[in-house]
Amino acid sequence: MDLLTTNDKQGEHPASYYAASANALDRFAPLKGDQSCDVCVIGGGYTGLSTALHLAQNGFDVILLEAQRIGFGASGRNGGQVGSGQRLEQNDLEKMLGKPRAHQLWELAEESKATVRNLIGEHKIECGYKPGVLHTELAPKNVRHTAQYIEKLQNEYRYEQIEFFDRKQVCDALGTSAYWGGSMDWGAGHLHPLNFAIGLAKACVKAGVRIFEQSRVSDISHGDPAKVTTQNGAVKANFVALGANGYLGNLEPTVANRVMPINNFIVATEPLGEKQARALIRDNVAVADSKFVVNYFRLSDDNRLLFGGGESYGYKFPSDIASKARTPMLQIFPQLADTKIDFAWGGTLAITMNRMPDFRRLAPNIFSASGYSGHGVAMATLAGKLMSEAICGTATRFDIMADVPGRSFPGGAMMRSPLLALAMSWYSFRDRM
Ligand SMILES: Cc1cc2nc3c(=O)[nH]c(=O)nc-3n(C[C@H](O)[C@H](O)[C@H](O)COP(=O)(O)OP(=O)(O)OC[C@H]3O[C@@H](n4cnc5c(N)ncnc54)[C@H](O)[C@@H]3O)c2cc1C
């Protein structure tokens, strides 16, 4: 199934709350004819935009090709959470890679959040960044682990911006009694994801990047220079950086074998007013819980509850998207039963077998980063910086990520859809237990 066209209108953002509250950005013309440049970047999400921006700031001549619109993909539709750490806990990374490498990965993750904040500051990106992510526990038996993990981060990783919340503290902070404890992380934060992408695109233009929208890449011909082909044009480039993530399809089969697309859904309620909104989330932080198909939520600037979650067993969005995320929302906040849903949308992210992103060289001059497994707002932004460093000639930090061992999905890209259905049934069963 072609995820670039199946669930959305050609050349349009989905009808999300984010699109309805997006900052203005003029459309970019499609690529026509032959062009050449130092670096051709594929994909107009955080990975591609950050790569293009960092390279252009280093004096490279960059062309960015986006199949639809800037921020069309996950980057324009996500939960907006700028999370700490990698997608895996440090305990798991230590077991997998040993302590020194786990520490390197933690440091990179810390840099990823700082990169987001610095880009917002440097380019005056209006995306309403706010500090604070509260991770909440649905099962009382896991609360002890949360407390121990916080202590570990404080003592071994010198991460002081996180504190333990017991059941009472979580209940006081959120208008729900669903949770048994959690971690309040003031070093993490949340933002308007599409406006962050739009701000990066504007910074790219200022730095000299040539952006083309509605320019779907149909072929990457490896070589020196490489040749990137779209329907109405082609780009010859000394380097290629691939950031197509969940919308990659089979453009690069070695990536597709390791990165599986998966859909997720968000609803936005009607504006609740400051008082009712703060009765749900007292400190205006973002929240993510411990359900396997995670519930995540936060308030918008106009006091709507934006609530994400919901399973999907295939790649076609369901006809009633709203019920996908409204159902888990009412499990957490039954008091919203009569609240109107103004927007409901879906998006495609990409996961890997081990939930660590897939950084790889497809050829000496072709780099790829994707598969952030639901943890890509900060990590994809950093991936762009690391790909740009690698293209500038220093790949040390790109290689720290690329050296994390990953695996292909069993059966490769062909088996992804049935495998997804199977996996989701299992995890949804596990969540209900
Ligand atoms: C509903 C949802 C909620 C999420 N919530 C969070 C969250 O709260 N926190 C978090 O950290 N992460 C979250 N994520 C994940 C996060 O959004 C992604 O990891 C991140 O946006 C990935 O950025 P990207 O640039 O790699 O991919 P994308 O933003 O998907 O961009 C890829 C781009 O490539 C383009 N493209 C694809 N193929 C081609 C081609 N052939 N030619 C040209 N262009 C092409 C696409 O059109 C797309 O614009 C969420 C994702 C979803 C879908």
GROMACS .gro file of C-alpha atoms and ligand atoms in nm:
model
  486
    1MET     CA    1   0.000   0.000   0.000
    2ASP     CA    2   0.132   0.346  -0.092
    3LEU     CA    3   0.131   0.545   0.231
    4LEU     CA    4   0.219   0.868   0.051
    5THR     CA    5  -0.120   0.868  -0.121
    6THR     CA    6  -0.352   0.616   0.049
    7ASN     CA    7  -0.474   0.813   0.350
    8ASP     CA    8  -0.439   1.176   0.248
    9LYS     CA    9  -0.532   1.424  -0.022
   10GLN     CA   10  -0.257   1.481  -0.277
   11GLY     CA   11  -0.048   1.790  -0.196
   12GLU     CA   12  -0.237   1.875   0.124
   13HIS     CA   13  -0.173   1.847   0.494
   14PRO     CA   14  -0.432   1.634   0.672
   15ALA     CA   15  -0.724   1.824   0.825
   16SER     CA   16  -0.564   1.832   1.170
   17TYR     CA   17  -0.573   2.087   1.449
   18TYR     CA   18  -0.212   2.157   1.358
   19ALA     CA   19  -0.292   2.239   0.995
   20ALA     CA   20  -0.577   2.462   1.114
   21SER     CA   21  -0.340   2.654   1.343
   22ALA     CA   22  -0.030   2.650   1.123
   23ASN     CA   23   0.187   2.952   1.056
   24ALA     CA   24   0.180   3.067   0.694
   25LEU     CA   25   0.425   2.906   0.452
   26ASP     CA   26   0.401   2.966   0.077
   27ARG     CA   27   0.392   2.656  -0.138
   28PHE     CA   28   0.716   2.558  -0.310
   29ALA     CA   29   0.704   2.470  -0.681
   30PRO     CA   30   0.761   2.109  -0.794
   31LEU     CA   31   1.098   2.015  -0.944
   32LYS     CA   32   1.106   2.050  -1.323
   33GLY     CA   33   1.400   1.957  -1.543
   34ASP     CA   34   1.758   1.876  -1.452
   35GLN     CA   35   1.940   2.031  -1.157
   36SER     CA   36   2.263   1.966  -0.975
   37CYS     CA   37   2.384   2.040  -0.621
   38ASP     CA   38   2.623   1.926  -0.350
   39VAL     CA   39   2.358   1.743  -0.147
   40CYS     CA   40   2.009   1.624  -0.238
   41VAL     CA   41   1.790   1.572   0.069
   42ILE     CA   42   1.480   1.354   0.035
   43GLY     CA   43   1.190   1.427   0.273
   44GLY     CA   44   1.055   1.749   0.423
   45GLY     CA   45   1.015   1.632   0.784
   46TYR     CA   46   1.251   1.704   1.074
   47THR     CA   47   1.518   1.464   0.944
   48GLY     CA   48   1.535   1.620   0.600
   49LEU     CA   49   1.487   1.982   0.710
   50SER     CA   50   1.747   1.960   0.985
   51THR     CA   51   1.997   1.792   0.751
   52ALA     CA   52   1.940   2.057   0.485
   53LEU     CA   53   1.963   2.346   0.731
   54HIS     CA   54   2.283   2.228   0.899
   55LEU     CA   55   2.447   2.163   0.562
   56ALA     CA   56   2.344   2.496   0.412
   57GLN     CA   57   2.480   2.673   0.720
   58ASN     CA   58   2.810   2.497   0.645
   59GLY     CA   59   2.820   2.637   0.293
   60PHE     CA   60   2.677   2.340   0.097
   61ASP     CA   61   2.448   2.387  -0.201
   62VAL     CA   62   2.140   2.184  -0.101
   63ILE     CA   63   1.820   2.075  -0.279
   64LEU     CA   64   1.537   1.929  -0.069
   65LEU     CA   65   1.268   1.720  -0.241
   66GLU     CA   66   0.937   1.660  -0.064
   67ALA     CA   67   0.670   1.435  -0.217
   68GLN     CA   68   0.378   1.634  -0.073
   69ARG     CA   69   0.413   1.940   0.152
   70ILE     CA   70   0.669   2.043   0.414
   71GLY     CA   71   0.563   1.868   0.737
   72PHE     CA   72   0.321   1.642   0.551
   73GLY     CA   73   0.450   1.331   0.729
   74ALA     CA   74   0.482   1.245   1.097
   75SER     CA   75   0.660   1.575   1.162
   76GLY     CA   76   0.343   1.773   1.098
   77ARG     CA   77   0.103   1.545   1.282
   78ASN     CA   78   0.266   1.413   1.597
   79GLY     CA   79   0.211   1.445   1.972
   80GLY     CA   80   0.468   1.723   1.995
   81GLN     CA   81   0.656   1.563   2.285
   82VAL     CA   82   1.027   1.642   2.297
   83GLY     CA   83   1.126   1.343   2.508
   84SER     CA   84   1.442   1.266   2.704
   85GLY     CA   85   1.674   0.975   2.636
   86GLN     CA   86   1.652   0.727   2.354
   87ARG     CA   87   1.335   0.527   2.288
   88LEU     CA   88   1.485   0.247   2.500
   89GLU     CA   89   1.560   0.288   2.869
   90GLN     CA   90   1.924   0.324   2.970
   91ASN     CA   91   1.899  -0.012   3.153
   92ASP     CA   92   1.823  -0.183   2.822
   93LEU     CA   93   2.094   0.008   2.637
   94GLU     CA   94   2.351  -0.084   2.902
   95LYS     CA   95   2.258  -0.451   2.866
   96MET     CA   96   2.270  -0.429   2.488
   97LEU     CA   97   2.585  -0.221   2.444
   98GLY     CA   98   2.765  -0.180   2.778
   99LYS     CA   99   2.777   0.127   3.001
  100PRO     CA  100   3.019   0.351   2.805
  101ARG     CA  101   2.815   0.330   2.485
  102ALA     CA  102   2.487   0.366   2.675
  103HIS     CA  103   2.628   0.688   2.822
  104GLN     CA  104   2.723   0.814   2.474
  105LEU     CA  105   2.367   0.750   2.357
  106TRP     CA  106   2.226   0.935   2.658
  107GLU     CA  107   2.451   1.234   2.583
  108LEU     CA  108   2.335   1.239   2.220
  109ALA     CA  109   1.974   1.228   2.336
  110GLU     CA  110   2.039   1.520   2.570
  111GLU     CA  111   2.189   1.705   2.274
  112SER     CA  112   1.882   1.627   2.064
  113LYS     CA  113   1.654   1.820   2.301
  114ALA     CA  114   1.905   2.105   2.322
  115THR     CA  115   1.921   2.112   1.941
  116VAL     CA  116   1.544   2.155   1.918
  117ARG     CA  117   1.547   2.436   2.175
  118ASN     CA  118   1.848   2.606   2.014
  119LEU     CA  119   1.695   2.593   1.666
  120ILE     CA  120   1.374   2.743   1.804
  121GLY     CA  121   1.574   3.020   1.970
  122GLU     CA  122   1.817   3.086   1.685
  123HIS     CA  123   1.552   3.100   1.413
  124LYS     CA  124   1.275   3.249   1.628
  125ILE     CA  125   1.042   2.959   1.549
  126GLU     CA  126   0.695   3.023   1.687
  127CYS     CA  127   0.589   2.675   1.793
  128GLY     CA  128   0.489   2.733   2.157
  129TYR     CA  129   0.761   2.522   2.320
  130LYS     CA  130   0.681   2.449   2.686
  131PRO     CA  131   0.882   2.247   2.940
  132GLY     CA  132   0.766   1.929   3.112
  133VAL     CA  133   0.671   1.572   3.025
  134LEU     CA  134   0.500   1.354   3.286
  135HIS     CA  135   0.536   0.977   3.230
  136THR     CA  136   0.261   0.792   3.413
  137GLU     CA  137   0.222   0.431   3.525
  138LEU     CA  138  -0.100   0.239   3.467
  139ALA     CA  139   0.008  -0.063   3.673
  140PRO     CA  140   0.090  -0.029   4.047
  141LYS     CA  141   0.350  -0.306   4.016
  142ASN     CA  142   0.567  -0.087   3.789
  143VAL     CA  143   0.588   0.216   4.015
  144ARG     CA  144   0.889   0.082   4.205
  145HIS     CA  145   1.078   0.039   3.881
  146THR     CA  146   0.998   0.401   3.787
  147ALA     CA  147   1.135   0.527   4.120
  148GLN     CA  148   1.453   0.317   4.080
  149TYR     CA  149   1.503   0.433   3.722
  150ILE     CA  150   1.474   0.799   3.824
  151GLU     CA  151   1.736   0.742   4.093
  152LYS     CA  152   1.963   0.582   3.838
  153LEU     CA  153   1.928   0.877   3.600
  154GLN     CA  154   1.995   1.121   3.883
  155ASN     CA  155   2.295   0.937   4.024
  156GLU     CA  156   2.462   0.765   3.728
  157TYR     CA  157   2.364   1.002   3.447
  158ARG     CA  158   2.367   1.324   3.653
  159TYR     CA  159   2.022   1.406   3.518
  160GLU     CA  160   1.869   1.629   3.783
  161GLN     CA  161   1.563   1.756   3.598
  162ILE     CA  162   1.351   1.452   3.674
  163GLU     CA  163   1.154   1.374   3.992
  164PHE     CA  164   0.935   1.092   4.118
  165PHE     CA  165   0.559   1.147   4.154
  166ASP     CA  166   0.356   0.912   4.375
  167ARG     CA  167  -0.008   0.830   4.309
  168LYS     CA  168  -0.135   1.135   4.496
  169GLN     CA  169   0.099   1.370   4.313
  170VAL     CA  170  -0.006   1.231   3.975
  171CYS     CA  171  -0.376   1.249   4.069
  172ASP     CA  172  -0.328   1.610   4.182
  173ALA     CA  173  -0.144   1.697   3.860
  174LEU     CA  174  -0.399   1.531   3.625
  175GLY     CA  175  -0.775   1.514   3.635
  176THR     CA  176  -0.776   1.135   3.641
  177SER     CA  177  -0.726   0.856   3.891
  178ALA     CA  178  -0.604   0.615   3.622
  179TYR     CA  179  -0.238   0.635   3.723
  180TRP     CA  180  -0.034   0.500   4.014
  181GLY     CA  181   0.277   0.713   3.993
  182GLY     CA  182   0.521   0.850   3.743
  183SER     CA  183   0.821   1.062   3.656
  184MET     CA  184   0.802   1.437   3.609
  185ASP     CA  185   1.070   1.537   3.360
  186TRP     CA  186   1.130   1.911   3.339
  187GLY     CA  187   1.416   1.867   3.090
  188ALA     CA  188   1.169   1.739   2.829
  189GLY     CA  189   0.895   1.950   2.673
  190HIS     CA  190   0.630   1.988   2.405
  191LEU     CA  191   0.561   2.201   2.099
  192HIS     CA  192   0.335   2.254   1.796
  193PRO     CA  193   0.497   2.001   1.562
  194LEU     CA  194   0.388   2.143   1.226
  195ASN     CA  195   0.493   2.494   1.322
  196PHE     CA  196   0.833   2.358   1.425
  197ALA     CA  197   0.869   2.199   1.078
  198ILE     CA  198   0.749   2.518   0.907
  199GLY     CA  199   0.999   2.722   1.109
  200LEU     CA  200   1.280   2.488   1.004
  201ALA     CA  201   1.172   2.522   0.640
  202LYS     CA  202   1.181   2.902   0.663
  203ALA     CA  203   1.528   2.882   0.817
  204CYS     CA  204   1.633   2.650   0.532
  205VAL     CA  205   1.516   2.901   0.272
  206LYS     CA  206   1.705   3.182   0.446
  207ALA     CA  207   2.017   2.964   0.447
  208GLY     CA  208   1.983   2.908   0.071
  209VAL     CA  209   1.826   2.560   0.050
  210ARG     CA  210   1.622   2.509  -0.267
  211ILE     CA  211   1.300   2.334  -0.162
  212PHE     CA  212   1.068   2.157  -0.405
  213GLU     CA  213   0.728   2.024  -0.292
  214GLN     CA  214   0.506   1.772  -0.471
  215SER     CA  215   0.828   1.623  -0.602
  216ARG     CA  216   0.815   1.257  -0.523
  217VAL     CA  217   1.142   1.072  -0.571
  218SER     CA  218   1.089   0.759  -0.778
  219ASP     CA  219   1.450   0.644  -0.801
  220ILE     CA  220   1.789   0.697  -0.638
  221SER     CA  221   2.061   0.586  -0.876
  222HIS     CA  222   2.376   0.519  -0.673
  223GLY     CA  223   2.703   0.655  -0.813
  224ASP     CA  224   2.931   0.953  -0.792
  225PRO     CA  225   2.745   1.177  -0.849
  226ALA     CA  226   2.421   1.006  -0.746
  227LYS     CA  227   2.109   1.077  -0.950
  228VAL     CA  228   1.773   1.135  -0.785
  229THR     CA  229   1.472   1.117  -1.017
  230THR     CA  230   1.122   1.263  -0.977
  231GLN     CA  231   0.827   1.256  -1.216
  232ASN     CA  232   0.928   1.578  -1.393
  233GLY     CA  233   1.294   1.620  -1.313
  234ALA     CA  234   1.622   1.487  -1.183
  235VAL     CA  235   1.896   1.603  -0.947
  236LYS     CA  236   2.263   1.511  -0.974
  237ALA     CA  237   2.425   1.534  -0.632
  238ASN     CA  238   2.760   1.449  -0.472
  239PHE     CA  239   2.569   1.330  -0.162
  240VAL     CA  240   2.217   1.213  -0.088
  241ALA     CA  241   2.048   1.222   0.256
  242LEU     CA  242   1.734   1.013   0.290
  243GLY     CA  243   1.470   1.108   0.548
  244ALA     CA  244   1.147   0.951   0.417
  245ASN     CA  245   1.078   0.755   0.739
  246GLY     CA  246   0.733   0.585   0.753
  247TYR     CA  247   0.647   0.705   0.401
  248LEU     CA  248   0.953   0.546   0.236
  249GLY     CA  249   0.768   0.261   0.064
  250ASN     CA  250   1.017   0.051  -0.126
  251LEU     CA  251   1.233   0.339  -0.248
  252GLU     CA  252   1.537   0.189  -0.070
  253PRO     CA  253   1.468  -0.180   0.008
  254THR     CA  254   1.758  -0.220   0.255
  255VAL     CA  255   1.599   0.051   0.471
  256ALA     CA  256   1.245  -0.076   0.412
  257ASN     CA  257   1.343  -0.420   0.546
  258ARG     CA  258   1.438  -0.267   0.880
  259VAL     CA  259   1.187   0.012   0.925
  260MET     CA  260   0.818  -0.069   0.957
  261PRO     CA  261   0.547   0.195   0.911
  262ILE     CA  262   0.274   0.206   1.173
  263ASN     CA  263  -0.027   0.436   1.204
  264ASN     CA  264  -0.134   0.629   1.511
  265PHE     CA  265  -0.424   0.865   1.575
  266ILE     CA  266  -0.493   1.194   1.756
  267VAL     CA  267  -0.808   1.385   1.847
  268ALA     CA  268  -0.843   1.751   1.942
  269THR     CA  269  -1.140   1.845   2.157
  270GLU     CA  270  -1.325   2.171   2.127
  271PRO     CA  271  -1.160   2.454   2.330
  272LEU     CA  272  -1.225   2.376   2.697
  273GLY     CA  273  -1.148   2.711   2.853
  274GLU     CA  274  -0.850   2.766   3.082
  275LYS     CA  275  -1.021   2.636   3.398
  276GLN     CA  276  -1.144   2.303   3.258
  277ALA     CA  277  -0.818   2.251   3.067
  278ARG     CA  278  -0.605   2.301   3.379
  279ALA     CA  279  -0.836   2.066   3.569
  280LEU     CA  280  -0.711   1.798   3.328
  281ILE     CA  281  -0.343   1.896   3.318
  282ARG     CA  282  -0.262   2.134   3.603
  283ASP     CA  283   0.087   2.241   3.495
  284ASN     CA  284   0.036   2.241   3.117
  285VAL     CA  285   0.292   1.963   3.072
  286ALA     CA  286   0.270   1.683   2.817
  287VAL     CA  287   0.178   1.335   2.939
  288ALA     CA  288   0.265   0.988   2.810
  289ASP     CA  289   0.157   0.672   2.986
  290SER     CA  290   0.286   0.316   3.015
  291LYS     CA  291   0.031   0.148   2.786
  292PHE     CA  292   0.211  -0.039   2.506
  293VAL     CA  293   0.009   0.150   2.246
  294VAL     CA  294   0.091   0.466   2.439
  295ASN     CA  295  -0.172   0.722   2.541
  296TYR     CA  296  -0.019   1.067   2.509
  297PHE     CA  297  -0.181   1.402   2.562
  298ARG     CA  298  -0.126   1.771   2.618
  299LEU     CA  299  -0.310   2.102   2.592
  300SER     CA  300  -0.302   2.327   2.288
  301ASP     CA  301  -0.245   2.700   2.317
  302ASP     CA  302  -0.623   2.751   2.286
  303ASN     CA  303  -0.692   2.500   2.565
  304ARG     CA  304  -0.804   2.197   2.368
  305LEU     CA  305  -0.705   1.854   2.488
  306LEU     CA  306  -0.494   1.687   2.217
  307PHE     CA  307  -0.510   1.316   2.291
  308GLY     CA  308  -0.321   1.051   2.095
  309GLY     CA  309  -0.331   0.675   2.096
  310GLY     CA  310  -0.524   0.396   1.938
  311GLU     CA  311  -0.432   0.084   1.751
  312SER     CA  312  -0.440   0.023   1.380
  313TYR     CA  313  -0.431  -0.320   1.225
  314GLY     CA  314  -0.369  -0.220   0.867
  315TYR     CA  315  -0.234   0.075   0.673
  316LYS     CA  316  -0.563   0.224   0.559
  317PHE     CA  317  -0.694   0.476   0.813
  318PRO     CA  318  -1.031   0.371   0.957
  319SER     CA  319  -1.336   0.563   0.837
  320ASP     CA  320  -1.406   0.681   1.191
  321ILE     CA  321  -1.063   0.807   1.299
  322ALA     CA  322  -1.210   1.004   1.592
  323SER     CA  323  -1.325   0.692   1.777
  324LYS     CA  324  -0.973   0.545   1.760
  325ALA     CA  325  -0.831   0.805   1.997
  326ARG     CA  326  -1.155   0.914   2.167
  327THR     CA  327  -1.204   0.566   2.315
  328PRO     CA  328  -0.874   0.566   2.510
  329MET     CA  329  -0.928   0.936   2.592
  330LEU     CA  330  -1.255   0.852   2.770
  331GLN     CA  331  -1.087   0.568   2.958
  332ILE     CA  332  -0.852   0.827   3.110
  333PHE     CA  333  -1.091   1.123   3.122
  334PRO     CA  334  -1.451   0.993   3.141
  335GLN     CA  335  -1.559   1.347   3.234
  336LEU     CA  336  -1.511   1.441   2.865
  337ALA     CA  337  -1.794   1.213   2.745
  338ASP     CA  338  -1.999   1.512   2.629
  339THR     CA  339  -1.707   1.713   2.494
  340LYS     CA  340  -1.707   1.771   2.121
  341ILE     CA  341  -1.421   1.645   1.908
  342ASP     CA  342  -1.327   1.917   1.658
  343PHE     CA  343  -1.041   1.740   1.478
  344ALA     CA  344  -0.927   1.380   1.434
  345TRP     CA  345  -0.633   1.271   1.223
  346GLY     CA  346  -0.391   0.988   1.170
  347GLY     CA  347  -0.025   0.973   1.084
  348THR     CA  348   0.239   0.720   0.994
  349LEU     CA  349   0.551   0.678   1.200
  350ALA     CA  350   0.822   0.416   1.160
  351ILE     CA  351   0.945   0.160   1.408
  352THR     CA  352   1.242  -0.076   1.409
  353MET     CA  353   1.277  -0.424   1.557
  354ASN     CA  354   1.475  -0.300   1.859
  355ARG     CA  355   1.307   0.044   1.877
  356MET     CA  356   1.638   0.224   1.815
  357PRO     CA  357   1.657   0.444   1.504
  358ASP     CA  358   1.810   0.306   1.188
  359PHE     CA  359   2.109   0.518   1.081
  360ARG     CA  360   2.294   0.376   0.781
  361ARG     CA  361   2.514   0.443   0.483
  362LEU     CA  362   2.355   0.305   0.169
  363ALA     CA  363   2.670   0.395  -0.026
  364PRO     CA  364   2.977   0.603   0.067
  365ASN     CA  365   2.787   0.916  -0.040
  366ILE     CA  366   2.428   0.816   0.053
  367PHE     CA  367   2.310   0.845   0.414
  368SER     CA  368   1.980   0.748   0.571
  369ALA     CA  369   1.816   0.799   0.912
  370SER     CA  370   1.468   0.681   1.012
  371GLY     CA  371   1.272   0.449   1.241
  372TYR     CA  372   1.262   0.668   1.551
  373SER     CA  373   0.986   0.446   1.692
  374GLY     CA  374   0.764   0.726   1.823
  375HIS     CA  375   1.055   0.921   1.972
  376GLY     CA  376   1.158   1.133   1.676
  377VAL     CA  377   1.076   1.497   1.743
  378ALA     CA  378   1.414   1.552   1.905
  379MET     CA  379   1.597   1.249   1.762
  380ALA     CA  380   1.510   1.317   1.395
  381THR     CA  381   1.620   1.678   1.443
  382LEU     CA  382   1.951   1.551   1.581
  383ALA     CA  383   1.974   1.292   1.302
  384GLY     CA  384   1.982   1.579   1.054
  385LYS     CA  385   2.269   1.737   1.242
  386LEU     CA  386   2.460   1.406   1.252
  387MET     CA  387   2.401   1.335   0.882
  388SER     CA  388   2.526   1.683   0.802
  389GLU     CA  389   2.838   1.622   1.014
  390ALA     CA  390   2.898   1.294   0.828
  391ILE     CA  391   2.862   1.465   0.491
  392CYS     CA  392   3.098   1.741   0.610
  393GLY     CA  393   3.354   1.464   0.675
  394THR     CA  394   3.323   1.379   1.046
  395ALA     CA  395   3.106   1.071   1.087
  396THR     CA  396   3.208   0.980   1.445
  397ARG     CA  397   2.877   1.074   1.599
  398PHE     CA  398   2.667   0.943   1.309
  399ASP     CA  399   2.850   0.614   1.360
  400ILE     CA  400   2.765   0.598   1.731
  401MET     CA  401   2.403   0.570   1.619
  402ALA     CA  402   2.475   0.358   1.310
  403ASP     CA  403   2.675   0.106   1.516
  404VAL     CA  404   2.376   0.015   1.736
  405PRO     CA  405   2.299  -0.333   1.604
  406GLY     CA  406   1.961  -0.357   1.432
  407ARG     CA  407   1.773  -0.635   1.258
  408SER     CA  408   1.552  -0.675   0.956
  409PHE     CA  409   1.186  -0.754   1.018
  410PRO     CA  410   1.122  -1.124   0.954
  411GLY     CA  411   1.013  -1.159   0.594
  412GLY     CA  412   1.140  -0.805   0.513
  413ALA     CA  413   0.920  -0.534   0.364
  414MET     CA  414   0.687  -0.788   0.197
  415MET     CA  415   0.570  -0.927   0.531
  416ARG     CA  416   0.534  -0.596   0.711
  417SER     CA  417   0.157  -0.560   0.679
  418PRO     CA  418   0.057  -0.907   0.811
  419LEU     CA  419   0.330  -0.882   1.073
  420LEU     CA  420   0.195  -0.548   1.185
  421ALA     CA  421  -0.157  -0.688   1.228
  422LEU     CA  422  -0.018  -0.979   1.428
  423ALA     CA  423   0.201  -0.758   1.646
  424MET     CA  424  -0.078  -0.511   1.715
  425SER     CA  425  -0.321  -0.786   1.815
  426TRP     CA  426  -0.062  -0.919   2.058
  427TYR     CA  427   0.021  -0.582   2.211
  428SER     CA  428  -0.340  -0.477   2.238
  429PHE     CA  429  -0.410  -0.809   2.412
  430ARG     CA  430  -0.116  -0.743   2.645
  431ASP     CA  431  -0.244  -0.393   2.724
  432ARG     CA  432  -0.583  -0.533   2.820
  433MET     CA  433  -0.432  -0.788   3.059
  434LIG     C1  434   0.054   1.039   1.537
  434LIG     C2  435   0.201   1.048   1.571
  434LIG     C3  436   0.239   1.091   1.698
  434LIG     C4  437   0.374   1.101   1.732
  434LIG     N1  438   0.410   1.157   1.851
  434LIG     C5  439   0.540   1.179   1.879
  434LIG     C6  440   0.578   1.251   1.995
  434LIG     O1  441   0.494   1.301   2.070
  434LIG     N2  442   0.710   1.264   2.022
  434LIG     C7  443   0.806   1.215   1.939
  434LIG     O2  444   0.925   1.231   1.968
  434LIG     N3  445   0.773   1.152   1.823
  434LIG     C8  446   0.643   1.135   1.791
  434LIG     N4  447   0.608   1.077   1.673
  434LIG     C9  448   0.716   1.039   1.580
  434LIG    C10  449   0.775   1.161   1.509
  434LIG     O3  450   0.673   1.241   1.457
  434LIG    C11  451   0.868   1.113   1.396
  434LIG     O4  452   0.966   1.027   1.450
  434LIG    C12  453   0.939   1.226   1.324
  434LIG     O5  454   0.848   1.326   1.284
  434LIG    C13  455   1.013   1.170   1.205
  434LIG     O6  456   1.054   1.275   1.119
  434LIG     P1  457   1.104   1.239   0.975
  434LIG     O7  458   1.143   1.367   0.909
  434LIG     O8  459   1.206   1.133   0.980
  434LIG     O9  460   0.977   1.173   0.903
  434LIG     P2  461   0.844   1.242   0.848
  434LIG    O10  462   0.807   1.360   0.923
  434LIG    O11  463   0.743   1.135   0.830
  434LIG    O12  464   0.889   1.297   0.706
  434LIG    C14  465   0.916   1.215   0.596
  434LIG    C15  466   0.885   1.299   0.473
  434LIG    O13  467   0.939   1.232   0.360
  434LIG    C16  468   0.850   1.254   0.253
  434LIG     N5  469   0.875   1.148   0.155
  434LIG    C17  470   0.855   1.015   0.170
  434LIG     N6  471   0.888   0.949   0.057
  434LIG    C18  472   0.930   1.043  -0.030
  434LIG    C19  473   0.974   1.037  -0.165
  434LIG     N7  474   0.979   0.923  -0.234
  434LIG     N8  475   1.009   1.154  -0.227
  434LIG    C20  476   1.004   1.272  -0.160
  434LIG     N9  477   0.960   1.283  -0.032
  434LIG    C21  478   0.923   1.170   0.032
  434LIG    C22  479   0.712   1.246   0.316
  434LIG    O14  480   0.613   1.307   0.239
  434LIG    C23  481   0.735   1.313   0.449
  434LIG    O15  482   0.702   1.451   0.447
  434LIG    C24  483   0.475   1.064   1.636
  434LIG    C25  484   0.435   1.023   1.510
  434LIG    C26  485   0.299   1.015   1.476
  434LIG    C27  486   0.260   0.972   1.338
   0.00000   0.00000   0.00000
